[in-house]
mmCIF file of C-alpha atoms in Angstrom:
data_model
loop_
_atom_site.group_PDB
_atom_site.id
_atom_site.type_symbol
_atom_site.label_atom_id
_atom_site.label_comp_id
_atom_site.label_asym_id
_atom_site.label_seq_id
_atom_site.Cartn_x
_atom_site.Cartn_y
_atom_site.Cartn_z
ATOM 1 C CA UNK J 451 0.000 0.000 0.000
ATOM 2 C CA UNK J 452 0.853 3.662 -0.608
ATOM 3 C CA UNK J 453 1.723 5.760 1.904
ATOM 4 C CA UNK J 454 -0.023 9.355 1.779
ATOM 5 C CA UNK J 455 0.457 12.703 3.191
ATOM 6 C CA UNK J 456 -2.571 14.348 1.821
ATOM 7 C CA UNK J 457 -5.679 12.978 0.640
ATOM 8 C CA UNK J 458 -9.015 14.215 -0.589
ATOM 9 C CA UNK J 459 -12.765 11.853 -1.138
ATOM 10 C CA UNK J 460 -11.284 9.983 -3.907
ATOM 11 C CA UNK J 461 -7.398 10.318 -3.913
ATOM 12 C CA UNK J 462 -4.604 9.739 -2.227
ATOM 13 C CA UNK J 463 -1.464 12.121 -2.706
ATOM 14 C CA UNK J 464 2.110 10.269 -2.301
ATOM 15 C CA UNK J 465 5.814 10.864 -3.080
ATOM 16 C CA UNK J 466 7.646 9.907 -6.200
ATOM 17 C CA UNK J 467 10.569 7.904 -5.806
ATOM 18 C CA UNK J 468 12.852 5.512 -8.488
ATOM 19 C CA UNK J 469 10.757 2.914 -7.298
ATOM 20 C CA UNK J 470 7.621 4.421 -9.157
ATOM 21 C CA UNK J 471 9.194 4.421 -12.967
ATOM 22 C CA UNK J 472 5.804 1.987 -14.214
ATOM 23 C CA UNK J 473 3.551 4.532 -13.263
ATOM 24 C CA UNK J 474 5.891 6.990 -14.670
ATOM 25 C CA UNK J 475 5.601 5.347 -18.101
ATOM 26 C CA UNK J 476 2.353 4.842 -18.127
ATOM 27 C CA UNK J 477 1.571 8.457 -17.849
ATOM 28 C CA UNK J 478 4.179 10.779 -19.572
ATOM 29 C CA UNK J 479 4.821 7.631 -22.058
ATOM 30 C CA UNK J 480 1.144 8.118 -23.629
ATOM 31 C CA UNK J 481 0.862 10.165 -26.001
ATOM 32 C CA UNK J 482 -2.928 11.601 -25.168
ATOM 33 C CA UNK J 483 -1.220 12.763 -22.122
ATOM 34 C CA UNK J 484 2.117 14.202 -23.355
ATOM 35 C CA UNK J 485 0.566 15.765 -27.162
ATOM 36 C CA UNK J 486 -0.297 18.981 -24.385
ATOM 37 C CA UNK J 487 3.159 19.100 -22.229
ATOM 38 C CA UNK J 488 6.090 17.967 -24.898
ATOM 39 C CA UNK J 489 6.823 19.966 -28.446
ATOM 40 C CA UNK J 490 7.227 16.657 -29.608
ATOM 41 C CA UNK J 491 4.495 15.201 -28.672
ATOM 42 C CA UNK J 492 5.465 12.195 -26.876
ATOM 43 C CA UNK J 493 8.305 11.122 -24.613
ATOM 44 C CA UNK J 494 10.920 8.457 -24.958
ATOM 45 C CA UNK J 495 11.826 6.057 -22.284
ATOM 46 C CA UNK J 496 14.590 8.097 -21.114
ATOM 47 C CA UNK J 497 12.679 11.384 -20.682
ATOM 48 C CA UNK J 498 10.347 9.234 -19.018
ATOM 49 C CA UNK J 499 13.281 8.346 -16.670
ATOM 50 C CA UNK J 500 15.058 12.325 -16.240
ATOM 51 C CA UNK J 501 10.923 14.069 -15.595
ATOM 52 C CA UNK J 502 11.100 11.569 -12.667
ATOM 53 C CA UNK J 503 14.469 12.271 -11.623
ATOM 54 C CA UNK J 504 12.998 16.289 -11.832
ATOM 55 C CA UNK J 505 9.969 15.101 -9.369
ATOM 56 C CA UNK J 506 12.100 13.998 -7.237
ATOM 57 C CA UNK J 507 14.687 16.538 -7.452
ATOM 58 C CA UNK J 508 12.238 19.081 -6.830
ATOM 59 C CA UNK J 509 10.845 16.811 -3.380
ATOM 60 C CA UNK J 510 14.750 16.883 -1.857
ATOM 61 C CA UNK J 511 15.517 20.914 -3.001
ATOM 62 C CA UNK J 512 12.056 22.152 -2.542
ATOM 63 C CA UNK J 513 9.651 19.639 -0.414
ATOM 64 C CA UNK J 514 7.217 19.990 -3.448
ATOM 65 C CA UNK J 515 6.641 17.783 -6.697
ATOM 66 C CA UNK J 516 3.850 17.229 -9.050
ATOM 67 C CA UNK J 517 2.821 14.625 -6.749
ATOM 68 C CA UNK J 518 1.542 11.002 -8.245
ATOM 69 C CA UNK J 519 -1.919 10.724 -7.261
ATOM 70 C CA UNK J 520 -3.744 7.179 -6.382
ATOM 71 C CA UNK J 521 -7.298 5.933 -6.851
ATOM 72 C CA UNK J 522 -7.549 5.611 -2.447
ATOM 73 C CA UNK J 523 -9.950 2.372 -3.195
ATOM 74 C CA UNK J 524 -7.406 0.655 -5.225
ATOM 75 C CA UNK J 525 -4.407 2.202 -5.197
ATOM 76 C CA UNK J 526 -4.091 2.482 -8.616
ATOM 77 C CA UNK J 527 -2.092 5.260 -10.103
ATOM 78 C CA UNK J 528 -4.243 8.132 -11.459
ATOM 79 C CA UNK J 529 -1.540 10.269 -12.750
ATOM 80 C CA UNK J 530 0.159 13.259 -10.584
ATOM 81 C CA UNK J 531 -0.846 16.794 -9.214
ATOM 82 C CA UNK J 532 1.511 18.817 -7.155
ATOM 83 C CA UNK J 533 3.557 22.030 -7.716
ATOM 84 C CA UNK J 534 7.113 22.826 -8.557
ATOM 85 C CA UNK J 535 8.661 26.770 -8.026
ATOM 86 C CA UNK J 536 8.037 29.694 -10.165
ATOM 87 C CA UNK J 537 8.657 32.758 -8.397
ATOM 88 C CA UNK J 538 10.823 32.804 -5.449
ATOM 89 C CA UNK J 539 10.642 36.047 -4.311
ATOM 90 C CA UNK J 540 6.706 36.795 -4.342
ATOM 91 C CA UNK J 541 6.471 33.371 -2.744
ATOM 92 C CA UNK J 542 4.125 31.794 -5.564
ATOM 93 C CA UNK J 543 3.861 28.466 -6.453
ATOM 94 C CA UNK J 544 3.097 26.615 -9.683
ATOM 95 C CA UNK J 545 0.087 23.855 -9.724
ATOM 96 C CA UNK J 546 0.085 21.366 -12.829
ATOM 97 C CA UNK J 547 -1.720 17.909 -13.305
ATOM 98 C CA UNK J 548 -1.345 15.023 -15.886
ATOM 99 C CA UNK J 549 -3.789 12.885 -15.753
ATOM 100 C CA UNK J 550 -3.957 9.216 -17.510
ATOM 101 C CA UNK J 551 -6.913 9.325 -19.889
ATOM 102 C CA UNK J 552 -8.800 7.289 -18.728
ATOM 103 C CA UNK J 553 -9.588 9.671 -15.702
ATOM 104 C CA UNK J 554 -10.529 12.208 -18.017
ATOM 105 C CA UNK J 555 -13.959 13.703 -17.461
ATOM 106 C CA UNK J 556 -14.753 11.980 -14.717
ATOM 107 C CA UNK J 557 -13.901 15.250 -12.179
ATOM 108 C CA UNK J 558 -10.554 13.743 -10.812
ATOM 109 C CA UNK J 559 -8.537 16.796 -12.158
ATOM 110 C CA UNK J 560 -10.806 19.000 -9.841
ATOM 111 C CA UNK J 561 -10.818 17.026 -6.562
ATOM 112 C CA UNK J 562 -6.762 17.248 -7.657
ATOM 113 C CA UNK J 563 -6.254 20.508 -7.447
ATOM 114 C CA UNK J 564 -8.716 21.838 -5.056
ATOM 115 C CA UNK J 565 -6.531 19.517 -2.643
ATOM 116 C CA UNK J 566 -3.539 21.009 -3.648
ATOM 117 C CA UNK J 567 -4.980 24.564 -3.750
ATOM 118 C CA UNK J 568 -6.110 23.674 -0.218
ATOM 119 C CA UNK J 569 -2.492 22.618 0.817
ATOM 120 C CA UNK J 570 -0.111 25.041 -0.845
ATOM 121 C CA UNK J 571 -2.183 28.369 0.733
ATOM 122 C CA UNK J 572 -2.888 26.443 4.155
ATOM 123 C CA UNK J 573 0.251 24.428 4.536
ATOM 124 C CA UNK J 574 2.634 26.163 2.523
ATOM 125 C CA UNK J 575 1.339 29.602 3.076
ATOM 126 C CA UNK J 576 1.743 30.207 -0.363
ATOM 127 C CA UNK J 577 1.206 33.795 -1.645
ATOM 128 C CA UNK J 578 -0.326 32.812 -5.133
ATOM 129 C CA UNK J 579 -0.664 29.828 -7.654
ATOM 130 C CA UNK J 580 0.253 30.314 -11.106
ATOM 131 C CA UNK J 581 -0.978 28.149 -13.801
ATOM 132 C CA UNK J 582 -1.005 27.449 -17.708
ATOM 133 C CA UNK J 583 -1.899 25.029 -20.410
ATOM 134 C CA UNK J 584 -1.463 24.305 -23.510
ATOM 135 C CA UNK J 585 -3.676 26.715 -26.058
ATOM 136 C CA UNK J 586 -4.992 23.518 -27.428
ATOM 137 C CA UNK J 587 -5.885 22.232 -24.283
ATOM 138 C CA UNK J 588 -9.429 23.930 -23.945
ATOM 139 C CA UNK J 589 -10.579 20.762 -20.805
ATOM 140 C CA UNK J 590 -7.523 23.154 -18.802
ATOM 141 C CA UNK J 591 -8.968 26.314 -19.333
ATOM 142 C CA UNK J 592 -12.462 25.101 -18.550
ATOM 143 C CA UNK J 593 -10.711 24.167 -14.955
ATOM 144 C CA UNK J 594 -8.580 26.678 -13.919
ATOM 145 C CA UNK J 595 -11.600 28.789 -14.712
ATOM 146 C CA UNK J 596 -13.981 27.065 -11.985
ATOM 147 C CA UNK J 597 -10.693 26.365 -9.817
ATOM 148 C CA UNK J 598 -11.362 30.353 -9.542
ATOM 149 C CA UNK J 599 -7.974 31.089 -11.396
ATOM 150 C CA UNK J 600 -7.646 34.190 -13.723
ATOM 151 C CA UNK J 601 -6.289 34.660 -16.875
ATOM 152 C CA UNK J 602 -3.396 37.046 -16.518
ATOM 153 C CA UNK J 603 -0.865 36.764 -20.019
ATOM 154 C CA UNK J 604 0.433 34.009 -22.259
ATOM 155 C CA UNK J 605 3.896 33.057 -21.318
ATOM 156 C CA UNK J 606 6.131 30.982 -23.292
ATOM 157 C CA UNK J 607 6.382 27.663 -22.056
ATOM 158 C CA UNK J 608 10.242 25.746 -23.559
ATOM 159 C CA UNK J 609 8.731 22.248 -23.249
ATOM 160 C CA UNK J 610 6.173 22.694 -25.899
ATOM 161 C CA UNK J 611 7.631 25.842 -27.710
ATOM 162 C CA UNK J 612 4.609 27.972 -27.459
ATOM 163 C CA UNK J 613 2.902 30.579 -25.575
ATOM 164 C CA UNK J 614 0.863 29.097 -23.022
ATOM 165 C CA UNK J 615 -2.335 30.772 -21.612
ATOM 166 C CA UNK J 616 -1.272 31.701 -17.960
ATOM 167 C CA UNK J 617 -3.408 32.327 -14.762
ATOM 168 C CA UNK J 618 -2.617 33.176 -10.914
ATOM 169 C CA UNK J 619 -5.028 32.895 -8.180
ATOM 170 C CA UNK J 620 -4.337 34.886 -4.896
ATOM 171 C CA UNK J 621 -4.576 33.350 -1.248
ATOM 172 C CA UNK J 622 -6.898 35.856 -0.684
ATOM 173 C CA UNK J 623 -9.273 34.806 -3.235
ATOM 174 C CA UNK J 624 -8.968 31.546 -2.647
ATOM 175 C CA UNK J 625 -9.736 32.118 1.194
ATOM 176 C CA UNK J 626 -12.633 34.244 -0.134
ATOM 177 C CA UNK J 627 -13.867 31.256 -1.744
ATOM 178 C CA UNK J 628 -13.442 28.632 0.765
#
């Protein structure tokens, strides 16, 4: 069984470690997950291997990931949702998920992030979130939207070599919300 340190109704948050390089596979090696977060579109086996080694980077420097995420009922891998640094200084955070399609739809990515909203501005008395997605990716702007996040520029984003619709959402307004 997983161990995790956060959980919501439906999902359980836990830690990436080298241990974890199936589930790994199975999510950034499919292409209907990576055709929104790579240029390329999909992934090989070995930058499978190094975004893993970045999770888990991240975990030691920063006590933060994009966290892989587990069905609580059955343990099984859902994908991950976490955050990762974007601006030191202001003390904001960035929030991403990837989620294996066949969690698509079925309000996963929500219960995902509200828990990690819920954790970064409680927890981690973060400042702000900052968010994108892909410009193709209209399911992403359809949640950051009733996630309460607001559009604020497009940034360019290396990974996929475009510029990437980007929102923030304040503690404030989150606290407002909630």
């Amino acid at each position: 069984m997983k161990e995790f340190f956060l959980k919501s109704i439906r999902i359980g948050f836990s830690r990436w470690s080298e241990d974890d390089i199936c589930d790994a596979l199975e999510l950034w090696g499919n292409p209907e997950v990576t055709k929104f977060i790579t240029a390329e579109g999909t992934m090989s086996k070995e930058q499978v291997q190094q975004r893993l080694r970045k999770e888990i980077e991240n975990y030691n420097n920063y006590n933060i990931q994009y966290w892989p995420i587990y069905l609580i009922e059955t343990n099984e891998n859902l994908g991950c949702c976490g955050l990762r640094p974007y601006d030191h200084e202001n003390n904001i955070l960035e929030m991403g998920i990837h989620l294996k399609e066949k969690y698509w739809g079925k309000g996963i990515a929500k219960e995902a992030c509200l828990a990690v909203m819920e954790y970064a501005f409680r927890n981690l008395n973060a400042n702000a979130l900052f968010t994108g997605h892909n410009p193709k990716n209209s399911a992403s702007a359809q949640l950051l939207k009733k996630l309460g996040f607001v559009y604020t520029h497009d940034e360019y984003y290396p990974p996929t070599k475009l510029y990437h619709p980007s929102y923030l959402i304040k503690k404030q307004n989150y606290m407002d919300m909630h």
